[in-house]
PDB file of C-alpha atoms in Angstrom:
ATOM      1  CA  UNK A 398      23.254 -75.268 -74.351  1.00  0.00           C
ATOM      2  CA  UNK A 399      22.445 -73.842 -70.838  1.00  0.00           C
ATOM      3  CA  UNK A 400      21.574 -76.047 -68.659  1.00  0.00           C
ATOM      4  CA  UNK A 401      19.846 -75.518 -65.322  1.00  0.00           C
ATOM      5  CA  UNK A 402      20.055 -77.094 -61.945  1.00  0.00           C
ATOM      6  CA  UNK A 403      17.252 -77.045 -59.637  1.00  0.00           C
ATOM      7  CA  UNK A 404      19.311 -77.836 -56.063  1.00  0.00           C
ATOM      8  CA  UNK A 405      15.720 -78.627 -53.982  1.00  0.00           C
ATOM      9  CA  UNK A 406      14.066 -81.493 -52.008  1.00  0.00           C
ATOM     10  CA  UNK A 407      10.615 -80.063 -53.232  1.00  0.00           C
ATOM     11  CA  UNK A 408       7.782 -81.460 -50.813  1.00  0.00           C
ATOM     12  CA  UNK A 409       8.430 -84.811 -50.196  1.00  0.00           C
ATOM     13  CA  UNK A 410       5.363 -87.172 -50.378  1.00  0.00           C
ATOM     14  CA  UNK A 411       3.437 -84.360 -52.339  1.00  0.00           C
ATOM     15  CA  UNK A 412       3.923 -84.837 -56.289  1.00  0.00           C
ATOM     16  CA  UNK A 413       1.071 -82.505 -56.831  1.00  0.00           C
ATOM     17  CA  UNK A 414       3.240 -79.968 -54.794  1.00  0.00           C
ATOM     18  CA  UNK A 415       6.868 -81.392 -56.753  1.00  0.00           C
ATOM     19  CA  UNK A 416       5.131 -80.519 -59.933  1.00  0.00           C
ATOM     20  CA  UNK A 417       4.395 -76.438 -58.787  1.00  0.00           C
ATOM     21  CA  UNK A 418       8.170 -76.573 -57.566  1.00  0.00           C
ATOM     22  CA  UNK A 419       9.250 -77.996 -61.157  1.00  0.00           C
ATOM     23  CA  UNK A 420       7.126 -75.450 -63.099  1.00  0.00           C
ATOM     24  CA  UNK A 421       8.199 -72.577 -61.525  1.00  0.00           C
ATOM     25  CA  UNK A 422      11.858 -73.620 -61.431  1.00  0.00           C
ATOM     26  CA  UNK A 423      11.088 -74.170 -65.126  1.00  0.00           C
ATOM     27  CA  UNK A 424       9.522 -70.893 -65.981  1.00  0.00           C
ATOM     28  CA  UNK A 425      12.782 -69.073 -64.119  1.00  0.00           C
ATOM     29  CA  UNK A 426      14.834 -71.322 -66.303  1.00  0.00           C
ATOM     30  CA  UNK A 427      13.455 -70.450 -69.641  1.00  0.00           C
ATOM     31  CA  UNK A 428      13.637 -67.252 -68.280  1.00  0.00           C
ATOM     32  CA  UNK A 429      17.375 -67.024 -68.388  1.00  0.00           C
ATOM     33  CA  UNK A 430      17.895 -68.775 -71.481  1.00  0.00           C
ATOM     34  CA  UNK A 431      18.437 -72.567 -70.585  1.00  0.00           C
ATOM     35  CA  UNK A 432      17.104 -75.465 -73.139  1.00  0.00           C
ATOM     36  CA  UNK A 433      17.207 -77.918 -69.923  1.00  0.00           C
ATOM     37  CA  UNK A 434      16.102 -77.937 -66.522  1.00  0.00           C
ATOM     38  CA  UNK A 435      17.244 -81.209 -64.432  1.00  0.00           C
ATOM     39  CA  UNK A 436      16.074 -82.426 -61.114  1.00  0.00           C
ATOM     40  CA  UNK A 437      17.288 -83.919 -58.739  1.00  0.00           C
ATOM     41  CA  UNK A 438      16.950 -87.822 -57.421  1.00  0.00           C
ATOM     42  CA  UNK A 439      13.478 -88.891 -56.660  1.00  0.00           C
ATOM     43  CA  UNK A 440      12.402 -85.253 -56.903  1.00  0.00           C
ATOM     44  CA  UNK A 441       8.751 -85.654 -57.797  1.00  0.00           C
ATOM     45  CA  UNK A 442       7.835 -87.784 -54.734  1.00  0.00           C
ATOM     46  CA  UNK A 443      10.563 -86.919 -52.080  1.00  0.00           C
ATOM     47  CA  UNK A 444      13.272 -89.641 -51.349  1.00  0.00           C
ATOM     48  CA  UNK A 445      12.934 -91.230 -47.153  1.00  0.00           C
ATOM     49  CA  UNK A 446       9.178 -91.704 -48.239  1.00  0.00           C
ATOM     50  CA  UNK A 447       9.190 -95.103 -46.875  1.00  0.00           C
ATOM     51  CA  UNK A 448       6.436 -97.085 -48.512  1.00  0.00           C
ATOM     52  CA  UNK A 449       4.949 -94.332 -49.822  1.00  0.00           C
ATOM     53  CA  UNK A 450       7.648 -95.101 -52.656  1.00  0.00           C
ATOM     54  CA  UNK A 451       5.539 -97.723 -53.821  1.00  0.00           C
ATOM     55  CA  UNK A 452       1.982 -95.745 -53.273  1.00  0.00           C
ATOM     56  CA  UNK A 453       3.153 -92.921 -55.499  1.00  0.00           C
ATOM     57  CA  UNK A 454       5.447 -94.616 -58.182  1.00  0.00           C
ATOM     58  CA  UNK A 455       3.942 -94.473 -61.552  1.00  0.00           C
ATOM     59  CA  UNK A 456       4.706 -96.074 -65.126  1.00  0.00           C
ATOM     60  CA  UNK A 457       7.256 -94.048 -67.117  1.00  0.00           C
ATOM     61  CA  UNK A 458       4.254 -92.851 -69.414  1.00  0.00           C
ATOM     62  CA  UNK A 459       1.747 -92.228 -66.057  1.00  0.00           C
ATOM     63  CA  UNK A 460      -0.027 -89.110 -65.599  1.00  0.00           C
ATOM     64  CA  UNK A 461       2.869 -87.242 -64.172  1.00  0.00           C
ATOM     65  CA  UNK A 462       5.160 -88.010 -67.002  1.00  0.00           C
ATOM     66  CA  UNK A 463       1.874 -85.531 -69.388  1.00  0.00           C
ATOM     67  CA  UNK A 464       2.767 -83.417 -66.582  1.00  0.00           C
ATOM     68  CA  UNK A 465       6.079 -82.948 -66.918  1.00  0.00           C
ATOM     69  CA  UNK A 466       5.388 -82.982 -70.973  1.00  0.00           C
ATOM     70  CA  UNK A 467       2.866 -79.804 -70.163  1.00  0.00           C
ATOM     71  CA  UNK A 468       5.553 -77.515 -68.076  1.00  0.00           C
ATOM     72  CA  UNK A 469       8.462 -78.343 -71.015  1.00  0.00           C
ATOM     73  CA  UNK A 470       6.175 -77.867 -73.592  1.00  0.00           C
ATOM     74  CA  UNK A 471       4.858 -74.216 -71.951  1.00  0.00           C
ATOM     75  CA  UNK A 472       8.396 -73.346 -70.987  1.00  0.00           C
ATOM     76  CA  UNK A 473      10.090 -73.885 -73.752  1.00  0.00           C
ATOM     77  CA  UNK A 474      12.647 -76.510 -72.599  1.00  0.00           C
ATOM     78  CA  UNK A 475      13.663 -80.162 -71.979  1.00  0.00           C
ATOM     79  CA  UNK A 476      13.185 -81.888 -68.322  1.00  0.00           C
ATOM     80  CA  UNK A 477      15.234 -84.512 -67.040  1.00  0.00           C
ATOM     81  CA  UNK A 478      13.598 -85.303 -63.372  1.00  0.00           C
ATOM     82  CA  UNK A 479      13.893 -88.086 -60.523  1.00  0.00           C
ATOM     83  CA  UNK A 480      10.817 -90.519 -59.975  1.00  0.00           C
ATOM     84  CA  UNK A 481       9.862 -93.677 -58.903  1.00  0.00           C
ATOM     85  CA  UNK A 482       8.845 -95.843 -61.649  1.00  0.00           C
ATOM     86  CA  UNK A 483       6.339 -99.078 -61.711  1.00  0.00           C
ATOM     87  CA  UNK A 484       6.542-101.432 -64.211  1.00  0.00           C
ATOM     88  CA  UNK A 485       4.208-104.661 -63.531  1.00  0.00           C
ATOM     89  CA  UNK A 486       5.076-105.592 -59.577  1.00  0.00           C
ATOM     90  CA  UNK A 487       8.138-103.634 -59.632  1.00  0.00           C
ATOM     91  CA  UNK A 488       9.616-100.380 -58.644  1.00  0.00           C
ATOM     92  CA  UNK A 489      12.906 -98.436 -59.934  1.00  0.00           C
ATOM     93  CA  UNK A 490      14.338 -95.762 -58.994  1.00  0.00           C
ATOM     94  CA  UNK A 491      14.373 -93.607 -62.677  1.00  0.00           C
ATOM     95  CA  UNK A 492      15.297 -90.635 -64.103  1.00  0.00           C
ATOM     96  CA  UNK A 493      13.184 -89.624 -67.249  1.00  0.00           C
ATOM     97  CA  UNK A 494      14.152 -87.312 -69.966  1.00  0.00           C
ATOM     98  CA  UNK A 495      11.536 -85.199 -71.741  1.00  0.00           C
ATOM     99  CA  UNK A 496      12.079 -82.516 -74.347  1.00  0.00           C
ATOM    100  CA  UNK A 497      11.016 -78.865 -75.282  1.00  0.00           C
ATOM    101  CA  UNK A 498       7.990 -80.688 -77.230  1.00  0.00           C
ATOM    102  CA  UNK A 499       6.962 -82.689 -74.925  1.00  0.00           C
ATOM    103  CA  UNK A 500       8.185 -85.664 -76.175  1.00  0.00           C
ATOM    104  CA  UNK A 501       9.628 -88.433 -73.866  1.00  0.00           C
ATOM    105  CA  UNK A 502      13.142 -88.903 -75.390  1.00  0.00           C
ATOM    106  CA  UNK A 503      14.974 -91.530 -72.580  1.00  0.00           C
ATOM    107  CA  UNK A 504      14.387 -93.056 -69.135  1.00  0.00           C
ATOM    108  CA  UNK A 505      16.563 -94.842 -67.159  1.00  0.00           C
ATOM    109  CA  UNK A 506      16.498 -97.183 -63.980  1.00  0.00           C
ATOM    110  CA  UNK A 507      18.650 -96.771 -61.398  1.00  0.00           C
ATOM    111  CA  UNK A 508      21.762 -99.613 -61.856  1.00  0.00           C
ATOM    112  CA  UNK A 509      23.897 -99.080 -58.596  1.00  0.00           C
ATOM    113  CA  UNK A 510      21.707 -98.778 -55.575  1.00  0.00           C
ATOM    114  CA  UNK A 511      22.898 -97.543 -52.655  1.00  0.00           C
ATOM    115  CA  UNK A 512      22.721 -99.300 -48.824  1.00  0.00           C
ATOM    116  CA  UNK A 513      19.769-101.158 -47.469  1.00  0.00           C
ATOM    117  CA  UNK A 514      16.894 -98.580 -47.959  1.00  0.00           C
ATOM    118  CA  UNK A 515      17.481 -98.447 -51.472  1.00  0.00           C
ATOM    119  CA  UNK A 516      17.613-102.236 -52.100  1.00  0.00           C
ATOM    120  CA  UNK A 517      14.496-102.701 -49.657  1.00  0.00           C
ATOM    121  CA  UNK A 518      12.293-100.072 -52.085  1.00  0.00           C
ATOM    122  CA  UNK A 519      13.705-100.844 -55.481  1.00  0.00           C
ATOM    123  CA  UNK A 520      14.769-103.203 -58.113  1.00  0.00           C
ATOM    124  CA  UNK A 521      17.643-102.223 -59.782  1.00  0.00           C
ATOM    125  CA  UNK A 522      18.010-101.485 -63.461  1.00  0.00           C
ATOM    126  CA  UNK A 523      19.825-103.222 -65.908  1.00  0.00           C
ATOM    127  CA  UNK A 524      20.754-101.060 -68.525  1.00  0.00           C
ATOM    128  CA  UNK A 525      24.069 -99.129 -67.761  1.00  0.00           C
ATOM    129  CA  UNK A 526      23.833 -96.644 -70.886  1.00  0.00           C
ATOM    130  CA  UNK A 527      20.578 -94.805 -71.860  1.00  0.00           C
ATOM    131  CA  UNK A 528      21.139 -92.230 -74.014  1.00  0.00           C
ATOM    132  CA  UNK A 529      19.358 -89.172 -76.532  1.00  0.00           C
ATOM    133  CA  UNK A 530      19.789 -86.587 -78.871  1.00  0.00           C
ATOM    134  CA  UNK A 531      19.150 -82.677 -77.616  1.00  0.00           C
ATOM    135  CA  UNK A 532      20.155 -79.882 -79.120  1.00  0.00           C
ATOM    136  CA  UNK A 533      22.826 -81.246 -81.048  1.00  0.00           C
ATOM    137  CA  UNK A 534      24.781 -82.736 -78.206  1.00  0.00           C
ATOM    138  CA  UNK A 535      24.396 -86.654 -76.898  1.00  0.00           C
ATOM    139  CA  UNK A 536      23.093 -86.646 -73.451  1.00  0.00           C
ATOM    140  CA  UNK A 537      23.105 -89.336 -71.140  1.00  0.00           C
ATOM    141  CA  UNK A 538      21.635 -90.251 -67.577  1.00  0.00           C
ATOM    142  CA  UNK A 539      22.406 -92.274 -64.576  1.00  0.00           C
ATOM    143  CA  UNK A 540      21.478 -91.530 -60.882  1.00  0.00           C
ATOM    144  CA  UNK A 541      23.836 -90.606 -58.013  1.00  0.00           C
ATOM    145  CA  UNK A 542      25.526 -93.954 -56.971  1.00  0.00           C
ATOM    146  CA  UNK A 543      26.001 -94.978 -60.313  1.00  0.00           C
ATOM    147  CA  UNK A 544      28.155 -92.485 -61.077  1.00  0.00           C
ATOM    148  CA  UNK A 545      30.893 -93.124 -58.525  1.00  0.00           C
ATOM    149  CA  UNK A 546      31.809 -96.838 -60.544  1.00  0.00           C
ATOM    150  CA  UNK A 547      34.254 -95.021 -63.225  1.00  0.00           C
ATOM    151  CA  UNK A 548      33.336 -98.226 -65.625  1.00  0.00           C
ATOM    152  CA  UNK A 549      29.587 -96.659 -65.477  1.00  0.00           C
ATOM    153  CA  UNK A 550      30.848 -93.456 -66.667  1.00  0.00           C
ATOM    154  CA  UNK A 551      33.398 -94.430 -69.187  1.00  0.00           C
ATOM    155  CA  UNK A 552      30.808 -96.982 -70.595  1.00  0.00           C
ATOM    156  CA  UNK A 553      29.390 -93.435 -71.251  1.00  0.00           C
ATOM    157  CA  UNK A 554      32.106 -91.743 -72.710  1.00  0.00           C
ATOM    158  CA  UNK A 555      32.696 -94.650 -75.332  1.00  0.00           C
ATOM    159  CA  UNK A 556      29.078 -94.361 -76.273  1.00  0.00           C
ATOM    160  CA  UNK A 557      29.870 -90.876 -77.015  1.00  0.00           C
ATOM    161  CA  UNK A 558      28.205 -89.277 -74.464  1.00  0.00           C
ATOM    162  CA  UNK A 559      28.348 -85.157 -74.519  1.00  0.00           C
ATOM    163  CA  UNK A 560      26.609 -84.214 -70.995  1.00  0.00           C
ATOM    164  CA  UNK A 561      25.930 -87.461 -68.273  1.00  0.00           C
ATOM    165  CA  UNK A 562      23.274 -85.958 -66.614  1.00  0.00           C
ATOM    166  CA  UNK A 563      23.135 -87.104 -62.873  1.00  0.00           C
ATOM    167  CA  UNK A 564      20.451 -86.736 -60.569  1.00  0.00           C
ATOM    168  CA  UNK A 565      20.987 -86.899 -56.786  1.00  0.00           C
ATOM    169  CA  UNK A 566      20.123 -87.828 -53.436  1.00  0.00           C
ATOM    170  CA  UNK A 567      23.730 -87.617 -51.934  1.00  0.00           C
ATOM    171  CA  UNK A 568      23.953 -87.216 -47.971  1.00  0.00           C
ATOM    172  CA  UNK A 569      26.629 -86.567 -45.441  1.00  0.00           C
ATOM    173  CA  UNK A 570      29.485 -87.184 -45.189  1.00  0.00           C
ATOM    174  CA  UNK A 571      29.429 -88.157 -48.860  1.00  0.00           C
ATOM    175  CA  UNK A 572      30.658 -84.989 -49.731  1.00  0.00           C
ATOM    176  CA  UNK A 573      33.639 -85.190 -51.504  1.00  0.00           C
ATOM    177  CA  UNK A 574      31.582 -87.085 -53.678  1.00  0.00           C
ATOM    178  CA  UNK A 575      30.203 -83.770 -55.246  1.00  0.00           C
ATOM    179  CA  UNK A 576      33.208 -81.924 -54.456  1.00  0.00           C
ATOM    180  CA  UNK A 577      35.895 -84.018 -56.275  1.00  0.00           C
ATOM    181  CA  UNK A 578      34.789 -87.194 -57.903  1.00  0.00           C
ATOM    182  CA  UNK A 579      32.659 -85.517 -59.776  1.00  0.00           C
ATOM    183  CA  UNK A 580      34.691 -83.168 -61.643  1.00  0.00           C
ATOM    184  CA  UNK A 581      37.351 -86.101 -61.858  1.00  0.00           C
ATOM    185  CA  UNK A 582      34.987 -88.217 -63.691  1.00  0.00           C
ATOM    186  CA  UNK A 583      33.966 -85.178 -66.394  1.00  0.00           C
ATOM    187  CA  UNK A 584      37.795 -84.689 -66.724  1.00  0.00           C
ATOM    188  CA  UNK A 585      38.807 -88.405 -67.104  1.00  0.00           C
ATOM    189  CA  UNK A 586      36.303 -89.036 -69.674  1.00  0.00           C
ATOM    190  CA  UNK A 587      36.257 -85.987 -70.792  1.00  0.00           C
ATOM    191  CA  UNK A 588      32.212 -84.761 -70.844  1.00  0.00           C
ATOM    192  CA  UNK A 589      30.197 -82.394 -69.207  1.00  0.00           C
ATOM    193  CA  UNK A 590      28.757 -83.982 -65.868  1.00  0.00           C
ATOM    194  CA  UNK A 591      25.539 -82.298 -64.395  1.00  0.00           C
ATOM    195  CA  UNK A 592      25.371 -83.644 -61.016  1.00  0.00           C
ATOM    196  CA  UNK A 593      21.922 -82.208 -59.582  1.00  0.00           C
ATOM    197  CA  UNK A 594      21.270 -83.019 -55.242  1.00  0.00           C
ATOM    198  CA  UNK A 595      18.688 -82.567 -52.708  1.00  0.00           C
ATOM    199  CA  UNK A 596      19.268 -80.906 -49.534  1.00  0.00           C
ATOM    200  CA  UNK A 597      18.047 -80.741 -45.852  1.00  0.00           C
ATOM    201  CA  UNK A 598      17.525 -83.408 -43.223  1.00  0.00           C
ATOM    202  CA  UNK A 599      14.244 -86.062 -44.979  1.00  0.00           C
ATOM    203  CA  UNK A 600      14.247 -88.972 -42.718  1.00  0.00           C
ATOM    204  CA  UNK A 601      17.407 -90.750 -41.711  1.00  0.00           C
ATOM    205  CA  UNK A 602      19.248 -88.522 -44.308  1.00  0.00           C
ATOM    206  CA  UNK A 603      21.342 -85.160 -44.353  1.00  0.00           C
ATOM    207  CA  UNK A 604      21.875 -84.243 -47.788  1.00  0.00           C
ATOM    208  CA  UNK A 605      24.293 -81.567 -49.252  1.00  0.00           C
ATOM    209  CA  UNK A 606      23.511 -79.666 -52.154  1.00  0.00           C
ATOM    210  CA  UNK A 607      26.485 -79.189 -53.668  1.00  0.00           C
ATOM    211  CA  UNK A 608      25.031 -79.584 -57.273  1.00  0.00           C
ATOM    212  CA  UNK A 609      27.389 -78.904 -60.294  1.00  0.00           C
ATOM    213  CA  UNK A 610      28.078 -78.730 -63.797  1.00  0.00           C
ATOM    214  CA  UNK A 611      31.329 -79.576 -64.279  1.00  0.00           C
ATOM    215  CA  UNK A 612      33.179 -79.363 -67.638  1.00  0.00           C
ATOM    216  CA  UNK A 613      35.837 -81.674 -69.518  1.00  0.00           C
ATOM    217  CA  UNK A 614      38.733 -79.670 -68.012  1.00  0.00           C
ATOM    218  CA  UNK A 615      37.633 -81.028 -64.615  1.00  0.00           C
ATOM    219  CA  UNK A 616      36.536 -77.192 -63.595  1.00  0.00           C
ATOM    220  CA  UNK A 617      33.179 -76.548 -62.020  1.00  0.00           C
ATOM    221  CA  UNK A 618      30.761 -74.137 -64.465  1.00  0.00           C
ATOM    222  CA  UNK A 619      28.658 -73.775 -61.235  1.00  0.00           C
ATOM    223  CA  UNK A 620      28.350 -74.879 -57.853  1.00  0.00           C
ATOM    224  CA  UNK A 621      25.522 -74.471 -54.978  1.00  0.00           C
ATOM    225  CA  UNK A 622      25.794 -74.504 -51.372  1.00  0.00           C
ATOM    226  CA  UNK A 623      23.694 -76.854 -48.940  1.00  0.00           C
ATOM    227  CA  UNK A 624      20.520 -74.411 -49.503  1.00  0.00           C
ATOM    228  CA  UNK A 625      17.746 -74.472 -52.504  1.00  0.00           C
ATOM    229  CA  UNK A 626      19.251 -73.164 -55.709  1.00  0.00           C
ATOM    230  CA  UNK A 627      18.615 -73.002 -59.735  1.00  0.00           C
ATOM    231  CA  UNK A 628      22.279 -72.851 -61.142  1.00  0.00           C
ATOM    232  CA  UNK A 629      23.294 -72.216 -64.736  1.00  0.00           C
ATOM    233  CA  UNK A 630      25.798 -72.932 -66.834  1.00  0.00           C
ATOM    234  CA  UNK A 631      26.613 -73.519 -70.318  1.00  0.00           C
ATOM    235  CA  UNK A 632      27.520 -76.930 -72.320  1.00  0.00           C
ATOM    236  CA  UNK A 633      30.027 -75.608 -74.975  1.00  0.00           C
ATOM    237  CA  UNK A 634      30.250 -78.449 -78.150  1.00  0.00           C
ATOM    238  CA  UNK A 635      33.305 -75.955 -79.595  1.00  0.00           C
ATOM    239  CA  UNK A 636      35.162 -76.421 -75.995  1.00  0.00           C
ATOM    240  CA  UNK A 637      34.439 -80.152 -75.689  1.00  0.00           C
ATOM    241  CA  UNK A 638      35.768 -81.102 -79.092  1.00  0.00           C
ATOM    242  CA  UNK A 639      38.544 -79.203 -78.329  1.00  0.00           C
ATOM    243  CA  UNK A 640      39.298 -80.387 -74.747  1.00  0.00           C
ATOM    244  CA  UNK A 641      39.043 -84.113 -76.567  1.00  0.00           C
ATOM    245  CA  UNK A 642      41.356 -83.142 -78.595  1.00  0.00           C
ATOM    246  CA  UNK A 643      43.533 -82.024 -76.276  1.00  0.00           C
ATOM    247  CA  UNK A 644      43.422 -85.012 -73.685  1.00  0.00           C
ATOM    248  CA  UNK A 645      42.903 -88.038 -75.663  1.00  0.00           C
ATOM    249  CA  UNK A 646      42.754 -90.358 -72.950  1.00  0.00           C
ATOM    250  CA  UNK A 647      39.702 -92.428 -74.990  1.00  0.00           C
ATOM    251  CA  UNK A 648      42.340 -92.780 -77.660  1.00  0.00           C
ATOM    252  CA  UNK A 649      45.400 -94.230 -75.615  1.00  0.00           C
ATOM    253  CA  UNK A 650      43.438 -96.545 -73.848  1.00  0.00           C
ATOM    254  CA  UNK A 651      44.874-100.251 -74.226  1.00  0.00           C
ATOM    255  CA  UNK A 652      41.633-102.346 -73.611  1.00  0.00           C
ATOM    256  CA  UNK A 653      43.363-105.717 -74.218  1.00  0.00           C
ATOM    257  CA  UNK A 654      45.548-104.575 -70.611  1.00  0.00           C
ATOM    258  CA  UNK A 655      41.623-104.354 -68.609  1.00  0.00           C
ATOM    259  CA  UNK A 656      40.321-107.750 -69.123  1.00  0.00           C
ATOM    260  CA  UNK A 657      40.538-108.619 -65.456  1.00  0.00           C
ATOM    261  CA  UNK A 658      38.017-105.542 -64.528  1.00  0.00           C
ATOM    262  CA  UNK A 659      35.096-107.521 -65.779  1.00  0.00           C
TER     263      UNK A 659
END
């Protein structure tokens, strides 16, 4: 499946705005042949919004989720984008998954959050492993934090987890974040990891870019610079089962040795 990363900060406070940025990163997409876009952290309100966060964070099913439902359906492709989510008095910081049809297939709240803006703006989730079925592969979601606690991501990979989609707000000097323990955790639990960033200076932050796909060997497919960006690259099913076969590290584990982790 190609996959497509839009590497942007969009307009932040502006989800009207967000939603032109999505649909024409979308149309370029479908364009070159991808079945998924993904966007990054937060994307359709901006991220340092302040309270704003609250003033613009809708329920998962809220008008911009038909949005989002329009520009896959008219495109031609699934969307997984960033978004603050209210549910009752509370706010999380979510990630929902919507396919070529326009049908909402997974959404997931933020479990990990990350330093005192983050835990002043958001409650966090409580459900490490959300999960659906795309185009024959089993793709999962969690948001940038999350993914640096290797239990998160191998939680994935023995829920059988095909491509751990990942979107981002990840600043300076946070790099090596993108650069290495990314690739590291597709390798080590052998999956594709699409790890999708903002970029530029929003508030208090300096993110990087440095989105990537990176594939079960641990090699990046793709991988931006610190400007905006729509990567591609391509999830291979024949290469993962292969790779799995190849590195059976899910196999040789000896779970009875890891009690003490939890």
């Amino acid at each position: 499946m190609r996959t497509a990363l839009l590497q942007s900060s969009g307009r932040p406070g502006s989800t009207v705005e967000n939603l032109k940025v999505l649909d024409e990163a979308a149309g370029r997409a479908a364009a070159a042949g991808a079945g998924l876009l993904a966007a990054p952290e937060m994307f359709l309100t901006g991220y340092a919004i302040g309270d704003d966060i609250g003033r613009l964070a809708e329920p998962a099913d809220g008008d911009s989720a038909d949005a989002v439902a329009e520009i896959a359906t008219r495109n031609g492709l699934a969307i997984v984008y960033g978004y603050p989510e209210r549910a009752a008095d509370q706010v999380f910081n979510s990630a929902q998954l919507i396919s070529a049809d326009g049908t909402r297939l997974a959404d997931y709240r933020k479990t990990h959050l990350f330093g005192r803006f983050e835990r002043d703006h958001f409650t966090p989730g409580d459900q490490p492993v959300v999960q659906a079925e795309l185009n024959g592969l089993r793709v999962g979601i969690m948001i940038c934090y999350d993914v640096e606690f290797p239990e998160n991501v191998r939680a994935h990979a023995l829920a059988g987890t095909d491509l751990l989609l990942v979107p981002t707000a990840q600043m300076h000097p946070f790099q090596f974040v993108a650069e290495s323990v990314v690739p590291v955790r597709a390798f080590e639990n052998q999956m594709y990891v699409a790890y999708v960033n903002r970029i530029g200076q929003e508030g208090e932050f300096d993110f990087v870019g440095l989105s990537t796909l990176a594939g079960p060997d641990g090699v990046a497919r793709t991988r931006a610079g610190r400007g905006e960006e729509l990567l591609l690259a391509d999830v291979d099913p024949a290469f993962l089962a292969a790779s799995r076969e190849a590195n059976p590290y899910l196999k040789d584990r000896r779970p009875g040795l890891y009690g003490s982790l939890a």
